[in-house]
Amino acid sequence: MAIFSIWIISRAGGLIYQHDYNLPKVEVEKTFSYPLDLVLKVYDEKVVVAFGQRDGIKVGHTVLSINGQPVEGRFCRDEADVKKDVLEFLNTESNYPMNIKFGRPKLSTNEKIMLAGMFHSLYAIASQLSPQLHSSGIQLLETDTFKLHAFQTLTGIKFVVVTDPKRTSEDLLLKRLYEIYADFALKNPFYSIDMPIR
Amino acid sequence: MTIYNIYIFNRAGTCLYYHEWNRKKRSGMSQEEEFKLMFGMLFSLKSFVSRLSPTDQIQGLSSYRTSQYKLNFYETPSGLKIILNTDFSVGNIKDTLHQLYSQVFVEYVVKNPICDQDQPIKSELFNSKLDEFVKSLPFYPET
């Protein structure tokens, strides 16, 4: 019955507050021999599994570390601490056997800002495509792994809560968040409106 | 409870079929533009959902609801997308959408050799069977 994250989006679609709570870690470490039976590709400056799911490694997972050494984007460091391209490193037979850790990529701050903006427009389009009069935007989005509850205030600020799919209503929590925002963000004399809350 | 309208898109984004039953509001644009907007929204929504998800997804997006309606989404592995807009009091209708796909779409479009699956469906038989199917659903109003 977990809450995964809370987002506050300004009326212009900017992300003004975001916090993650106990996100489940999806990570798998395994020893591989040559040749690798996974198809990897570089996507968005990350090395991603493109094909070949096995032992908990799923398509979309990124390479997090090789032999315990964390991977920096698409580059890794070998024993001599020399920067190498991950794909090149993985294609060299002499480097095997090696330990590779795969996992779901975590959202970077930039990605979070982008997703907030994306939700802002999706919210508007959902109300525009409504078959019924006077519709609001998305209030509840359901998927198999999470539920997204959104609440827009009269002033256009959106409070978004991402939870476990088993949770039903988050109305009280959303209202309470609004209260807290009104009391502790807006009443702070050093806070300028529509700017990130610190 | 009521059913408003249905959209069926193929994987390329062509609207194969559109039909409405109790739609109250127009979107204020041409139908072609509306199809593009709907497909674009779903495409973004799918990408949004897959990135926001805390764990790995299998089915992905299933529905969203606003204060006035609920959009139910079903996608087959071949990329065919079925969108059924209903009243927001309707529960999870994933199985119904799957039935609609297997008992109506596969039977009267895929098995019809003169139905081109890249073009909007013109088959009168499909039209009437789909209408019959939707009208038999428990959440279609009797009026």
PDB file of C-alpha atoms in Angstrom, chain A residues 39-51 61-63 71-75 84-88 90-91:
ATOM      1  CA  VAL A  39      21.088  -7.375 -27.381  1.00  0.00           C
ATOM      2  CA  LEU A  40      22.196  -3.981 -26.065  1.00  0.00           C
ATOM      3  CA  LYS A  41      21.925  -0.583 -27.674  1.00  0.00           C
ATOM      4  CA  VAL A  42      22.708   2.987 -26.758  1.00  0.00           C
ATOM      5  CA  TYR A  43      19.580   5.016 -26.102  1.00  0.00           C
ATOM      6  CA  ASP A  44      19.533   8.499 -24.616  1.00  0.00           C
ATOM      7  CA  GLU A  45      23.217   8.235 -23.553  1.00  0.00           C
ATOM      8  CA  LYS A  46      22.505   5.023 -21.669  1.00  0.00           C
ATOM      9  CA  VAL A  47      23.217   1.393 -22.541  1.00  0.00           C
ATOM     10  CA  VAL A  48      19.836  -0.321 -22.665  1.00  0.00           C
ATOM     11  CA  VAL A  49      18.701  -3.939 -23.112  1.00  0.00           C
ATOM     12  CA  ALA A  50      16.930  -4.025 -26.487  1.00  0.00           C
ATOM     13  CA  PHE A  51      16.128  -7.736 -26.713  1.00  0.00           C
ATOM     14  CA  HIS A  61      16.952  -2.047 -18.180  1.00  0.00           C
ATOM     15  CA  THR A  62      20.217  -0.163 -18.296  1.00  0.00           C
ATOM     16  CA  VAL A  63      23.737  -1.290 -17.473  1.00  0.00           C
ATOM     17  CA  VAL A  71      28.977   2.929 -15.433  1.00  0.00           C
ATOM     18  CA  GLU A  72      28.919   6.635 -16.307  1.00  0.00           C
ATOM     19  CA  GLY A  73      26.360   7.037 -19.073  1.00  0.00           C
ATOM     20  CA  ARG A  74      27.704   5.018 -21.990  1.00  0.00           C
ATOM     21  CA  PHE A  75      31.248   4.845 -20.660  1.00  0.00           C
ATOM     22  CA  LYS A  84      36.060   2.971 -22.434  1.00  0.00           C
ATOM     23  CA  ASP A  85      32.860   2.763 -24.419  1.00  0.00           C
ATOM     24  CA  VAL A  86      30.601   0.173 -22.729  1.00  0.00           C
ATOM     25  CA  LEU A  87      29.526  -1.547 -25.953  1.00  0.00           C
ATOM     26  CA  GLU A  88      33.142  -1.822 -27.091  1.00  0.00           C
ATOM     27  CA  LEU A  90      31.418  -5.782 -23.773  1.00  0.00           C
ATOM     28  CA  ASN A  91      32.397  -6.887 -27.273  1.00  0.00           C
TER      29      ASN A  91
END
